PDB file of C-alpha atoms and ligand atoms in Angstrom:
ATOM      1  CA  UNK A 395     -55.789 133.174 116.626  1.00  0.00           C
ATOM      2  CA  UNK A 396     -52.569 135.167 116.516  1.00  0.00           C
ATOM      3  CA  UNK A 397     -50.498 134.621 113.362  1.00  0.00           C
ATOM      4  CA  UNK A 398     -46.944 133.495 114.174  1.00  0.00           C
ATOM      5  CA  UNK A 399     -45.507 136.261 111.992  1.00  0.00           C
ATOM      6  CA  UNK A 400     -47.172 138.902 114.135  1.00  0.00           C
ATOM      7  CA  UNK A 401     -45.872 137.290 117.277  1.00  0.00           C
ATOM      8  CA  UNK A 402     -42.441 137.343 115.666  1.00  0.00           C
ATOM      9  CA  UNK A 403     -42.693 141.003 114.818  1.00  0.00           C
ATOM     10  CA  UNK A 404     -43.976 141.848 118.268  1.00  0.00           C
ATOM     11  CA  UNK A 405     -41.046 140.016 119.794  1.00  0.00           C
ATOM     12  CA  UNK A 406     -38.689 141.771 117.428  1.00  0.00           C
ATOM     13  CA  UNK A 407     -40.228 145.111 118.383  1.00  0.00           C
ATOM     14  CA  UNK A 408     -39.814 144.273 122.025  1.00  0.00           C
ATOM     15  CA  UNK A 409     -36.186 143.235 121.543  1.00  0.00           C
ATOM     16  CA  UNK A 410     -35.552 146.449 119.658  1.00  0.00           C
ATOM     17  CA  UNK A 411     -37.191 148.538 122.387  1.00  0.00           C
ATOM     18  CA  UNK A 412     -35.131 146.702 125.009  1.00  0.00           C
ATOM     19  CA  UNK A 413     -31.918 147.432 123.101  1.00  0.00           C
ATOM     20  CA  UNK A 414     -32.773 151.116 122.749  1.00  0.00           C
ATOM     21  CA  UNK A 415     -33.718 151.182 126.400  1.00  0.00           C
ATOM     22  CA  UNK A 416     -30.373 149.668 127.459  1.00  0.00           C
ATOM     23  CA  UNK A 417     -28.529 152.128 125.223  1.00  0.00           C
ATOM     24  CA  UNK A 418     -30.398 155.018 126.830  1.00  0.00           C
ATOM     25  CA  UNK A 419     -29.796 153.693 130.313  1.00  0.00           C
ATOM     26  CA  UNK A 420     -26.083 153.217 129.628  1.00  0.00           C
ATOM     27  CA  UNK A 421     -25.812 156.754 128.286  1.00  0.00           C
ATOM     28  CA  UNK A 422     -27.712 158.114 131.271  1.00  0.00           C
ATOM     29  CA  UNK A 423     -25.321 156.408 133.689  1.00  0.00           C
ATOM     30  CA  UNK A 424     -21.901 156.649 132.020  1.00  0.00           C
ATOM     31  CA  UNK A 425     -20.773 159.969 133.501  1.00  0.00           C
ATOM     32  CA  UNK A 426     -21.646 159.280 137.117  1.00  0.00           C
ATOM     33  CA  UNK A 427     -20.298 155.741 136.697  1.00  0.00           C
ATOM     34  CA  UNK A 428     -16.874 157.201 136.025  1.00  0.00           C
ATOM     35  CA  UNK A 429     -17.091 159.565 138.990  1.00  0.00           C
ATOM     36  CA  UNK A 430     -18.429 156.694 141.132  1.00  0.00           C
ATOM     37  CA  UNK A 431     -15.508 154.445 140.245  1.00  0.00           C
ATOM     38  CA  UNK A 432     -17.853 151.779 138.854  1.00  0.00           C
ATOM     39  CA  UNK A 433     -15.379 150.853 136.111  1.00  0.00           C
ATOM     40  CA  UNK A 434     -13.114 148.172 137.529  1.00  0.00           C
ATOM     41  CA  UNK A 435      -9.585 147.256 136.548  1.00  0.00           C
ATOM     42  CA  UNK A 436      -9.269 143.558 135.749  1.00  0.00           C
ATOM     43  CA  UNK A 437      -5.940 141.990 134.846  1.00  0.00           C
ATOM     44  CA  UNK A 438      -5.199 138.889 132.825  1.00  0.00           C
ATOM     45  CA  UNK A 439      -1.717 137.329 132.891  1.00  0.00           C
ATOM     46  CA  UNK A 440       0.469 136.645 129.876  1.00  0.00           C
ATOM     47  CA  UNK A 441       2.626 133.607 130.531  1.00  0.00           C
ATOM     48  CA  UNK A 442       5.841 132.293 129.013  1.00  0.00           C
ATOM     49  CA  UNK A 443       5.283 128.919 127.419  1.00  0.00           C
ATOM     50  CA  UNK A 444       8.775 127.709 128.266  1.00  0.00           C
ATOM     51  CA  UNK A 445       8.138 127.604 132.022  1.00  0.00           C
ATOM     52  CA  UNK A 446       4.757 129.205 132.724  1.00  0.00           C
ATOM     53  CA  UNK A 447       6.312 132.282 134.342  1.00  0.00           C
ATOM     54  CA  UNK A 448       4.546 135.624 134.246  1.00  0.00           C
ATOM     55  CA  UNK A 449       5.556 137.766 131.248  1.00  0.00           C
ATOM     56  CA  UNK A 450       3.110 140.654 131.685  1.00  0.00           C
ATOM     57  CA  UNK A 451      -0.549 141.498 132.133  1.00  0.00           C
ATOM     58  CA  UNK A 452      -3.369 143.060 130.165  1.00  0.00           C
ATOM     59  CA  UNK A 453      -5.760 145.597 131.710  1.00  0.00           C
ATOM     60  CA  UNK A 454      -9.412 144.904 130.860  1.00  0.00           C
ATOM     61  CA  UNK A 455     -12.374 146.973 131.969  1.00  0.00           C
ATOM     62  CA  UNK A 456     -15.525 145.710 133.708  1.00  0.00           C
ATOM     63  CA  UNK A 457     -18.525 147.845 134.609  1.00  0.00           C
ATOM     64  CA  UNK A 458     -19.969 147.107 138.027  1.00  0.00           C
ATOM     65  CA  UNK A 459     -23.132 149.179 137.823  1.00  0.00           C
ATOM     66  CA  UNK A 460     -25.632 149.324 140.716  1.00  0.00           C
ATOM     67  CA  UNK A 461     -28.331 150.236 138.182  1.00  0.00           C
ATOM     68  CA  UNK A 462     -27.419 147.967 135.253  1.00  0.00           C
ATOM     69  CA  UNK A 463     -25.612 145.062 136.883  1.00  0.00           C
ATOM     70  CA  UNK A 464     -22.246 143.603 135.947  1.00  0.00           C
ATOM     71  CA  UNK A 465     -21.453 144.463 132.324  1.00  0.00           C
ATOM     72  CA  UNK A 466     -18.712 142.966 130.128  1.00  0.00           C
ATOM     73  CA  UNK A 467     -16.924 145.367 127.758  1.00  0.00           C
ATOM     74  CA  UNK A 468     -18.640 144.109 124.621  1.00  0.00           C
ATOM     75  CA  UNK A 469     -21.963 145.395 125.954  1.00  0.00           C
ATOM     76  CA  UNK A 470     -20.849 149.030 126.265  1.00  0.00           C
ATOM     77  CA  UNK A 471     -17.608 149.662 124.353  1.00  0.00           C
ATOM     78  CA  UNK A 472     -19.175 149.709 120.864  1.00  0.00           C
ATOM     79  CA  UNK A 473     -21.666 152.306 122.145  1.00  0.00           C
ATOM     80  CA  UNK A 474     -18.906 154.337 123.810  1.00  0.00           C
ATOM     81  CA  UNK A 475     -16.958 154.295 120.549  1.00  0.00           C
ATOM     82  CA  UNK A 476     -19.995 155.806 118.812  1.00  0.00           C
ATOM     83  CA  UNK A 477     -20.774 158.467 121.409  1.00  0.00           C
ATOM     84  CA  UNK A 478     -17.146 159.345 122.179  1.00  0.00           C
ATOM     85  CA  UNK A 479     -17.213 158.346 125.849  1.00  0.00           C
ATOM     86  CA  UNK A 480     -14.530 155.729 125.096  1.00  0.00           C
ATOM     87  CA  UNK A 481     -11.901 158.503 125.204  1.00  0.00           C
ATOM     88  CA  UNK A 482     -12.623 159.164 128.874  1.00  0.00           C
ATOM     89  CA  UNK A 483     -12.825 155.464 129.665  1.00  0.00           C
ATOM     90  CA  UNK A 484      -9.521 154.602 127.968  1.00  0.00           C
ATOM     91  CA  UNK A 485      -7.743 157.372 129.865  1.00  0.00           C
ATOM     92  CA  UNK A 486      -9.412 156.299 133.099  1.00  0.00           C
ATOM     93  CA  UNK A 487      -8.063 152.763 132.637  1.00  0.00           C
ATOM     94  CA  UNK A 488      -4.606 154.147 131.841  1.00  0.00           C
ATOM     95  CA  UNK A 489      -4.756 156.175 135.044  1.00  0.00           C
ATOM     96  CA  UNK A 490      -5.752 153.103 137.056  1.00  0.00           C
ATOM     97  CA  UNK A 491      -2.862 151.131 135.575  1.00  0.00           C
ATOM     98  CA  UNK A 492      -0.433 153.950 136.373  1.00  0.00           C
ATOM     99  CA  UNK A 493      -1.722 154.137 139.942  1.00  0.00           C
ATOM    100  CA  UNK A 494      -1.143 150.414 140.348  1.00  0.00           C
ATOM    101  CA  UNK A 495       2.500 150.727 139.242  1.00  0.00           C
ATOM    102  CA  UNK A 496       4.709 148.956 140.100  1.00  0.00           C
ATOM    103  CA  UNK A 497       3.311 145.421 139.981  1.00  0.00           C
ATOM    104  CA  UNK A 498       6.315 143.505 141.176  1.00  0.00           C
ATOM    105  CA  UNK A 499       5.879 139.764 141.713  1.00  0.00           C
ATOM    106  CA  UNK A 500       7.939 138.434 144.601  1.00  0.00           C
ATOM    107  CA  UNK A 501       9.191 135.663 142.317  1.00  0.00           C
ATOM    108  CA  UNK A 502      10.932 137.943 139.802  1.00  0.00           C
ATOM    109  CA  UNK A 503      11.468 141.194 141.697  1.00  0.00           C
ATOM    110  CA  UNK A 504      10.822 143.053 138.440  1.00  0.00           C
ATOM    111  CA  UNK A 505       7.913 145.349 137.632  1.00  0.00           C
ATOM    112  CA  UNK A 506       5.526 143.811 135.120  1.00  0.00           C
ATOM    113  CA  UNK A 507       4.766 145.475 131.827  1.00  0.00           C
ATOM    114  CA  UNK A 508       1.019 146.103 131.792  1.00  0.00           C
ATOM    115  CA  UNK A 509      -0.826 146.652 128.552  1.00  0.00           C
ATOM    116  CA  UNK A 510      -3.733 149.018 128.100  1.00  0.00           C
ATOM    117  CA  UNK A 511      -6.272 148.906 125.265  1.00  0.00           C
ATOM    118  CA  UNK A 512      -6.848 152.071 123.279  1.00  0.00           C
ATOM    119  CA  UNK A 513      -9.651 152.505 120.778  1.00  0.00           C
ATOM    120  CA  UNK A 514      -8.857 154.104 117.431  1.00  0.00           C
ATOM    121  CA  UNK A 515     -11.361 156.813 118.444  1.00  0.00           C
ATOM    122  CA  UNK A 516      -9.119 157.716 121.391  1.00  0.00           C
ATOM    123  CA  UNK A 517      -5.888 157.516 119.424  1.00  0.00           C
ATOM    124  CA  UNK A 518      -7.163 159.828 116.692  1.00  0.00           C
ATOM    125  CA  UNK A 519      -8.465 162.449 119.138  1.00  0.00           C
ATOM    126  CA  UNK A 520      -6.527 165.755 119.032  1.00  0.00           C
ATOM    127  CA  UNK A 521      -4.028 165.978 121.854  1.00  0.00           C
ATOM    128  CA  UNK A 522      -3.995 162.204 122.466  1.00  0.00           C
ATOM    129  CA  UNK A 523      -0.233 161.848 122.879  1.00  0.00           C
ATOM    130  CA  UNK A 524       0.054 164.926 125.095  1.00  0.00           C
ATOM    131  CA  UNK A 525      -2.768 163.736 127.341  1.00  0.00           C
ATOM    132  CA  UNK A 526      -1.230 160.273 127.597  1.00  0.00           C
ATOM    133  CA  UNK A 527       2.107 161.795 128.579  1.00  0.00           C
ATOM    134  CA  UNK A 528       0.459 163.946 131.248  1.00  0.00           C
ATOM    135  CA  UNK A 529      -1.083 160.852 132.823  1.00  0.00           C
ATOM    136  CA  UNK A 530       1.982 158.603 132.672  1.00  0.00           C
ATOM    137  CA  UNK A 531       4.590 161.228 133.567  1.00  0.00           C
ATOM    138  CA  UNK A 532       2.297 162.691 136.224  1.00  0.00           C
ATOM    139  CA  UNK A 533       2.272 159.292 137.921  1.00  0.00           C
ATOM    140  CA  UNK A 534       6.035 158.879 137.524  1.00  0.00           C
ATOM    141  CA  UNK A 535       5.692 155.639 135.543  1.00  0.00           C
ATOM    142  CA  UNK A 536       8.527 154.763 133.155  1.00  0.00           C
ATOM    143  CA  UNK A 537       7.256 154.650 129.579  1.00  0.00           C
ATOM    144  CA  UNK A 538       8.643 151.188 128.910  1.00  0.00           C
ATOM    145  CA  UNK A 539       6.427 149.773 131.681  1.00  0.00           C
ATOM    146  CA  UNK A 540       3.311 150.531 129.624  1.00  0.00           C
ATOM    147  CA  UNK A 541       2.324 148.598 126.526  1.00  0.00           C
ATOM    148  CA  UNK A 542      -0.318 150.068 124.262  1.00  0.00           C
ATOM    149  CA  UNK A 543      -2.636 147.616 122.485  1.00  0.00           C
ATOM    150  CA  UNK A 544      -4.379 148.662 119.307  1.00  0.00           C
ATOM    151  CA  UNK A 545      -6.631 146.316 117.380  1.00  0.00           C
ATOM    152  CA  UNK A 546      -5.885 145.466 113.813  1.00  0.00           C
ATOM    153  CA  UNK A 547      -9.243 146.981 112.834  1.00  0.00           C
ATOM    154  CA  UNK A 548      -8.006 150.413 113.985  1.00  0.00           C
ATOM    155  CA  UNK A 549      -6.137 150.691 110.687  1.00  0.00           C
ATOM    156  CA  UNK A 550      -9.239 150.288 108.554  1.00  0.00           C
ATOM    157  CA  UNK A 551      -9.298 154.019 107.673  1.00  0.00           C
ATOM    158  CA  UNK A 552      -6.862 156.940 108.043  1.00  0.00           C
ATOM    159  CA  UNK A 553      -4.097 154.399 108.283  1.00  0.00           C
ATOM    160  CA  UNK A 554      -1.420 157.073 108.037  1.00  0.00           C
ATOM    161  CA  UNK A 555      -2.910 159.115 110.876  1.00  0.00           C
ATOM    162  CA  UNK A 556      -2.928 156.070 113.150  1.00  0.00           C
ATOM    163  CA  UNK A 557       0.640 155.163 112.159  1.00  0.00           C
ATOM    164  CA  UNK A 558       1.808 158.726 112.878  1.00  0.00           C
ATOM    165  CA  UNK A 559       0.498 158.452 116.462  1.00  0.00           C
ATOM    166  CA  UNK A 560       2.157 155.076 116.930  1.00  0.00           C
ATOM    167  CA  UNK A 561       5.462 156.468 115.754  1.00  0.00           C
ATOM    168  CA  UNK A 562       5.255 159.246 118.323  1.00  0.00           C
ATOM    169  CA  UNK A 563       4.492 156.744 121.095  1.00  0.00           C
ATOM    170  CA  UNK A 564       7.308 154.485 119.954  1.00  0.00           C
ATOM    171  CA  UNK A 565       9.775 157.399 119.936  1.00  0.00           C
ATOM    172  CA  UNK A 566       8.691 158.176 123.500  1.00  0.00           C
ATOM    173  CA  UNK A 567       9.630 154.658 124.597  1.00  0.00           C
ATOM    174  CA  UNK A 568       6.214 153.021 124.973  1.00  0.00           C
ATOM    175  CA  UNK A 569       5.797 149.419 123.892  1.00  0.00           C
ATOM    176  CA  UNK A 570       3.255 148.821 121.145  1.00  0.00           C
ATOM    177  CA  UNK A 571       1.175 145.753 120.420  1.00  0.00           C
ATOM    178  CA  UNK A 572      -1.111 144.951 117.528  1.00  0.00           C
ATOM    179  CA  UNK A 573      -4.168 143.217 118.949  1.00  0.00           C
ATOM    180  CA  UNK A 574      -6.535 140.710 117.321  1.00  0.00           C
ATOM    181  CA  UNK A 575      -4.114 140.046 114.484  1.00  0.00           C
ATOM    182  CA  UNK A 576      -5.754 138.002 111.756  1.00  0.00           C
ATOM    183  CA  UNK A 577      -9.336 139.124 112.339  1.00  0.00           C
ATOM    184  CA  UNK A 578      -9.604 141.609 109.558  1.00  0.00           C
ATOM    185  CA  UNK A 579      -7.894 143.834 107.174  1.00  0.00           C
ATOM    186  CA  UNK A 580      -4.126 144.395 107.605  1.00  0.00           C
ATOM    187  CA  UNK A 581      -1.677 143.460 104.950  1.00  0.00           C
ATOM    188  CA  UNK A 582       1.771 142.084 105.465  1.00  0.00           C
ATOM    189  CA  UNK A 583       2.947 145.373 104.028  1.00  0.00           C
ATOM    190  CA  UNK A 584       1.239 147.260 106.850  1.00  0.00           C
ATOM    191  CA  UNK A 585       2.890 144.998 109.426  1.00  0.00           C
ATOM    192  CA  UNK A 586       6.261 145.701 107.910  1.00  0.00           C
ATOM    193  CA  UNK A 587       5.918 149.450 108.256  1.00  0.00           C
ATOM    194  CA  UNK A 588       4.348 149.595 111.724  1.00  0.00           C
ATOM    195  CA  UNK A 589       6.644 150.435 114.656  1.00  0.00           C
ATOM    196  CA  UNK A 590       5.189 147.638 116.801  1.00  0.00           C
ATOM    197  CA  UNK A 591       6.975 145.359 119.271  1.00  0.00           C
ATOM    198  CA  UNK A 592       4.313 142.725 119.830  1.00  0.00           C
ATOM    199  CA  UNK A 593       1.897 140.827 117.638  1.00  0.00           C
ATOM    200  CA  UNK A 594      -1.102 139.384 119.442  1.00  0.00           C
ATOM    201  CA  UNK A 595      -2.482 136.517 117.444  1.00  0.00           C
ATOM    202  CA  UNK A 596      -6.248 136.286 117.643  1.00  0.00           C
ATOM    203  CA  UNK A 597      -7.758 133.221 119.225  1.00  0.00           C
ATOM    204  CA  UNK A 598      -9.553 132.521 115.954  1.00  0.00           C
ATOM    205  CA  UNK A 599      -6.342 130.830 114.823  1.00  0.00           C
ATOM    206  CA  UNK A 600      -6.765 128.260 117.579  1.00  0.00           C
ATOM    207  CA  UNK A 601     -10.391 127.445 116.845  1.00  0.00           C
ATOM    208  CA  UNK A 602     -10.918 123.718 116.588  1.00  0.00           C
ATOM    209  CA  UNK A 603     -12.230 123.503 113.088  1.00  0.00           C
ATOM    210  CA  UNK A 604     -12.671 120.880 110.441  1.00  0.00           C
ATOM    211  CA  UNK A 605      -9.032 120.675 109.426  1.00  0.00           C
ATOM    212  CA  UNK A 606      -6.617 120.800 112.344  1.00  0.00           C
ATOM    213  CA  UNK A 607      -3.631 120.137 110.091  1.00  0.00           C
ATOM    214  CA  UNK A 608      -4.369 123.145 107.897  1.00  0.00           C
ATOM    215  CA  UNK A 609      -5.050 125.543 110.781  1.00  0.00           C
ATOM    216  CA  UNK A 610      -1.793 124.418 112.349  1.00  0.00           C
ATOM    217  CA  UNK A 611       0.152 125.323 109.214  1.00  0.00           C
ATOM    218  CA  UNK A 612      -1.548 128.731 108.961  1.00  0.00           C
ATOM    219  CA  UNK A 613      -0.619 129.389 112.591  1.00  0.00           C
ATOM    220  CA  UNK A 614       2.928 128.236 111.927  1.00  0.00           C
ATOM    221  CA  UNK A 615       3.163 130.620 108.967  1.00  0.00           C
ATOM    222  CA  UNK A 616       2.003 133.566 111.074  1.00  0.00           C
ATOM    223  CA  UNK A 617       4.373 132.749 113.924  1.00  0.00           C
ATOM    224  CA  UNK A 618       7.349 132.316 111.580  1.00  0.00           C
ATOM    225  CA  UNK A 619       6.564 135.568 109.820  1.00  0.00           C
ATOM    226  CA  UNK A 620       6.231 137.500 113.091  1.00  0.00           C
ATOM    227  CA  UNK A 621       9.532 136.061 114.252  1.00  0.00           C
ATOM    228  CA  UNK A 622      11.228 137.069 110.980  1.00  0.00           C
ATOM    229  CA  UNK A 623       9.916 140.602 111.495  1.00  0.00           C
ATOM    230  CA  UNK A 624      11.472 140.634 114.960  1.00  0.00           C
ATOM    231  CA  UNK A 625       8.123 140.830 116.756  1.00  0.00           C
ATOM    232  CA  UNK A 626       7.283 139.248 120.075  1.00  0.00           C
ATOM    233  CA  UNK A 627       4.380 136.877 119.598  1.00  0.00           C
ATOM    234  CA  UNK A 628       1.549 136.484 122.075  1.00  0.00           C
ATOM    235  CA  UNK A 629      -1.156 133.930 121.336  1.00  0.00           C
ATOM    236  CA  UNK A 630      -4.567 134.868 122.721  1.00  0.00           C
ATOM    237  CA  UNK A 631      -7.436 132.721 123.926  1.00  0.00           C
ATOM    238  CA  UNK A 632      -5.393 129.668 124.878  1.00  0.00           C
ATOM    239  CA  UNK A 633      -7.740 127.334 126.733  1.00  0.00           C
ATOM    240  CA  UNK A 634      -6.197 123.838 126.740  1.00  0.00           C
ATOM    241  CA  UNK A 635      -2.968 122.019 127.524  1.00  0.00           C
ATOM    242  CA  UNK A 636      -3.097 120.628 123.982  1.00  0.00           C
ATOM    243  CA  UNK A 637      -2.959 124.138 122.567  1.00  0.00           C
ATOM    244  CA  UNK A 638      -0.032 124.958 124.855  1.00  0.00           C
ATOM    245  CA  UNK A 639       1.858 121.929 123.552  1.00  0.00           C
ATOM    246  CA  UNK A 640       1.194 122.870 119.942  1.00  0.00           C
ATOM    247  CA  UNK A 641       2.211 126.517 120.464  1.00  0.00           C
ATOM    248  CA  UNK A 642       5.440 125.429 122.149  1.00  0.00           C
ATOM    249  CA  UNK A 643       6.194 123.232 119.185  1.00  0.00           C
ATOM    250  CA  UNK A 644       5.559 126.112 116.787  1.00  0.00           C
ATOM    251  CA  UNK A 645       7.909 128.360 118.765  1.00  0.00           C
ATOM    252  CA  UNK A 646       5.342 130.780 120.196  1.00  0.00           C
ATOM    253  CA  UNK A 647       6.983 132.275 123.311  1.00  0.00           C
ATOM    254  CA  UNK A 648       4.016 133.766 125.201  1.00  0.00           C
ATOM    255  CA  UNK A 649       0.333 132.980 125.626  1.00  0.00           C
ATOM    256  CA  UNK A 650      -2.701 134.507 127.284  1.00  0.00           C
ATOM    257  CA  UNK A 651      -5.874 132.619 128.050  1.00  0.00           C
ATOM    258  CA  UNK A 652      -8.190 130.839 130.439  1.00  0.00           C
ATOM    259  CA  UNK A 653      -5.776 127.886 130.703  1.00  0.00           C
ATOM    260  CA  UNK A 654      -3.567 130.175 132.826  1.00  0.00           C
ATOM    261  CA  UNK A 655      -6.200 132.495 134.280  1.00  0.00           C
ATOM    262  CA  UNK A 656      -9.317 134.487 133.507  1.00  0.00           C
ATOM    263  CA  UNK A 657      -9.039 138.257 133.859  1.00  0.00           C
ATOM    264  CA  UNK A 658      -9.103 138.923 137.622  1.00  0.00           C
ATOM    265  CA  UNK A 659      -9.891 141.980 139.740  1.00  0.00           C
ATOM    266  CA  UNK A 660      -6.626 143.778 140.525  1.00  0.00           C
ATOM    267  CA  UNK A 661      -6.658 142.636 144.139  1.00  0.00           C
ATOM    268  CA  UNK A 662      -7.073 138.951 143.225  1.00  0.00           C
ATOM    269  CA  UNK A 663      -4.425 139.219 140.532  1.00  0.00           C
ATOM    270  CA  UNK A 664      -1.962 140.567 143.105  1.00  0.00           C
ATOM    271  CA  UNK A 665      -2.837 137.784 145.517  1.00  0.00           C
ATOM    272  CA  UNK A 666      -2.433 135.040 142.902  1.00  0.00           C
ATOM    273  CA  UNK A 667       1.039 136.223 141.850  1.00  0.00           C
ATOM    274  CA  UNK A 668       2.215 137.434 145.238  1.00  0.00           C
ATOM    275  CA  UNK A 669       2.448 141.081 144.189  1.00  0.00           C
ATOM    276  CA  UNK A 670       2.455 143.545 147.091  1.00  0.00           C
ATOM    277  CA  UNK A 671       0.210 146.629 146.952  1.00  0.00           C
ATOM    278  CA  UNK A 672       1.797 149.640 145.316  1.00  0.00           C
ATOM    279  CA  UNK A 673       2.504 152.512 147.730  1.00  0.00           C
TER     280      UNK A 673
HETATM  281  P1  C2E B 566      -9.233 141.947 123.742  1.00  0.00           P
HETATM  282  O1  C2E B 566      -8.390 143.159 123.916  1.00  0.00           O
HETATM  283  O2  C2E B 566      -8.949 141.060 122.596  1.00  0.00           O
HETATM  284  O3  C2E B 566      -9.128 141.176 125.120  1.00  0.00           O
HETATM  285  C1  C2E B 566      -9.106 139.774 125.234  1.00  0.00           C
HETATM  286  C2  C2E B 566     -10.489 139.235 125.480  1.00  0.00           C
HETATM  287  O4  C2E B 566     -10.460 137.818 125.404  1.00  0.00           O
HETATM  288  C3  C2E B 566     -11.006 139.555 126.868  1.00  0.00           C
HETATM  289  O5  C2E B 566     -12.410 139.755 126.773  1.00  0.00           O
HETATM  290  C4  C2E B 566     -10.695 138.283 127.650  1.00  0.00           C
HETATM  291  O6  C2E B 566     -11.527 138.074 128.764  1.00  0.00           O
HETATM  292  C5  C2E B 566     -10.952 137.249 126.587  1.00  0.00           C
HETATM  293  N1  C2E B 566     -10.221 136.018 126.836  1.00  0.00           N
HETATM  294  C6  C2E B 566      -9.027 135.863 127.449  1.00  0.00           C
HETATM  295  N2  C2E B 566      -8.630 134.572 127.467  1.00  0.00           N
HETATM  296  C7  C2E B 566      -9.598 133.870 126.836  1.00  0.00           C
HETATM  297  C8  C2E B 566      -9.772 132.471 126.549  1.00  0.00           C
HETATM  298  O7  C2E B 566      -8.957 131.610 126.857  1.00  0.00           O
HETATM  299  N3  C2E B 566     -10.904 132.124 125.875  1.00  0.00           N
HETATM  300  C9  C2E B 566     -11.846 133.046 125.515  1.00  0.00           C
HETATM  301  N4  C2E B 566     -12.922 132.610 124.873  1.00  0.00           N
HETATM  302  N5  C2E B 566     -11.712 134.372 125.771  1.00  0.00           N
HETATM  303  C10 C2E B 566     -10.600 134.782 126.428  1.00  0.00           C
HETATM  304  P2  C2E B 566     -13.125 140.969 127.512  1.00  0.00           P
HETATM  305  O8  C2E B 566     -12.414 141.303 128.784  1.00  0.00           O
HETATM  306  O9  C2E B 566     -14.570 140.649 127.544  1.00  0.00           O
HETATM  307  O10 C2E B 566     -12.875 142.185 126.550  1.00  0.00           O
HETATM  308  C11 C2E B 566     -13.417 142.230 125.264  1.00  0.00           C
HETATM  309  C12 C2E B 566     -12.808 143.350 124.463  1.00  0.00           C
HETATM  310  O11 C2E B 566     -13.190 144.629 124.964  1.00  0.00           O
HETATM  311  C13 C2E B 566     -11.281 143.352 124.505  1.00  0.00           C
HETATM  312  O12 C2E B 566     -10.790 142.376 123.632  1.00  0.00           O
HETATM  313  C14 C2E B 566     -10.991 144.773 124.068  1.00  0.00           C
HETATM  314  O13 C2E B 566     -11.061 144.901 122.667  1.00  0.00           O
HETATM  315  C15 C2E B 566     -12.152 145.525 124.678  1.00  0.00           C
HETATM  316  N6  C2E B 566     -11.703 146.230 125.907  1.00  0.00           N
HETATM  317  C16 C2E B 566     -11.612 145.770 127.178  1.00  0.00           C
HETATM  318  N7  C2E B 566     -11.162 146.741 128.012  1.00  0.00           N
HETATM  319  C17 C2E B 566     -10.967 147.847 127.241  1.00  0.00           C
HETATM  320  C18 C2E B 566     -10.526 149.199 127.503  1.00  0.00           C
HETATM  321  O14 C2E B 566     -10.184 149.605 128.633  1.00  0.00           O
HETATM  322  N8  C2E B 566     -10.479 150.055 126.430  1.00  0.00           N
HETATM  323  C19 C2E B 566     -10.841 149.659 125.168  1.00  0.00           C
HETATM  324  N9  C2E B 566     -10.763 150.571 124.170  1.00  0.00           N
HETATM  325  N10 C2E B 566     -11.239 148.406 124.885  1.00  0.00           N
HETATM  326  C20 C2E B 566     -11.304 147.517 125.903  1.00  0.00           C
HETATM  327 CA1   CA B 567      -6.322 143.673 123.967  1.00  0.00          CA
HETATM  328 CA1   CA B 568     -12.455 147.981 120.380  1.00  0.00          CA
HETATM  329 CA1   CA B 569      -7.319 140.480 121.348  1.00  0.00          CA
END
């Protein structure tokens, strides 16, 4: 009896109600989640392609919620960017990274540079640089041990305001990385004037698509350009040995991806790379 269209609309309604419900539940839980330490620090290695050695790590958040289950960042970060809670979360992750300093693998005896993701919402908040300094200096962490990752899409508006913050951070000795390069906006001209050290090439460049030869030459162009600009190149989302071989050939020095390791809880990351607990 029931017309398929109505069933469709009912299902749509239900999906919409579920989404609103999840949004409400997330917003109801976010504050106590922070106090409860439900946001976990995961780390993913960045490896040198020459010999596989560890070149650094990226901090990535996971939400282990007793009420909502295990949530990946894509399910809550867009909402937190809208409601402003991302500012607290980004600083919480920075604090966690500072508390875990130094991460010194037995193999190298040198503290790893760990990168932290910052939303444009956080970066543009009044007092951002001062607050960041309070956290890092308060923990006694040298500035050059922290790399700050900002996605290419952060420059979509108020470009000059974002650049001004980056210049302050750069002058203070922090390392800066542009994340997700190639996913959106961003002109070569912008790249030229940014005070960044690292270009993270989005995994979209590696996607197996219809014309492997053409995607290889686009990737080669990007890598050559980054090298000419004096930037360190990190290729993201590397999943296969074949991709490693190609990136080596193209002269990409560092890669991050499942082929080396998934993001791991801090404790497992330390175990895998033989990194003793920090004091
Ligand atoms: P991102 O900064 O580009 O981080 C890399 C993402 O790629 C991570 O997803 C990681 O798990 C995934 N990835 C790594 N290697 C591979 C691979 O070989 N194949 C595939 N398919 N994926 C790979 P994750 O952890 O789910 O994070 C998603 C995004 O959420 C991050 O993308 C970042 O934009 C954001 N994010 C995570 N933590 C934070 C945070 O503390 N603050 C802010 N503002 N954003 C964060
Ligand atoms: Ca990142
Ligand atoms: Ca983001
Ligand atoms: Ca990325």
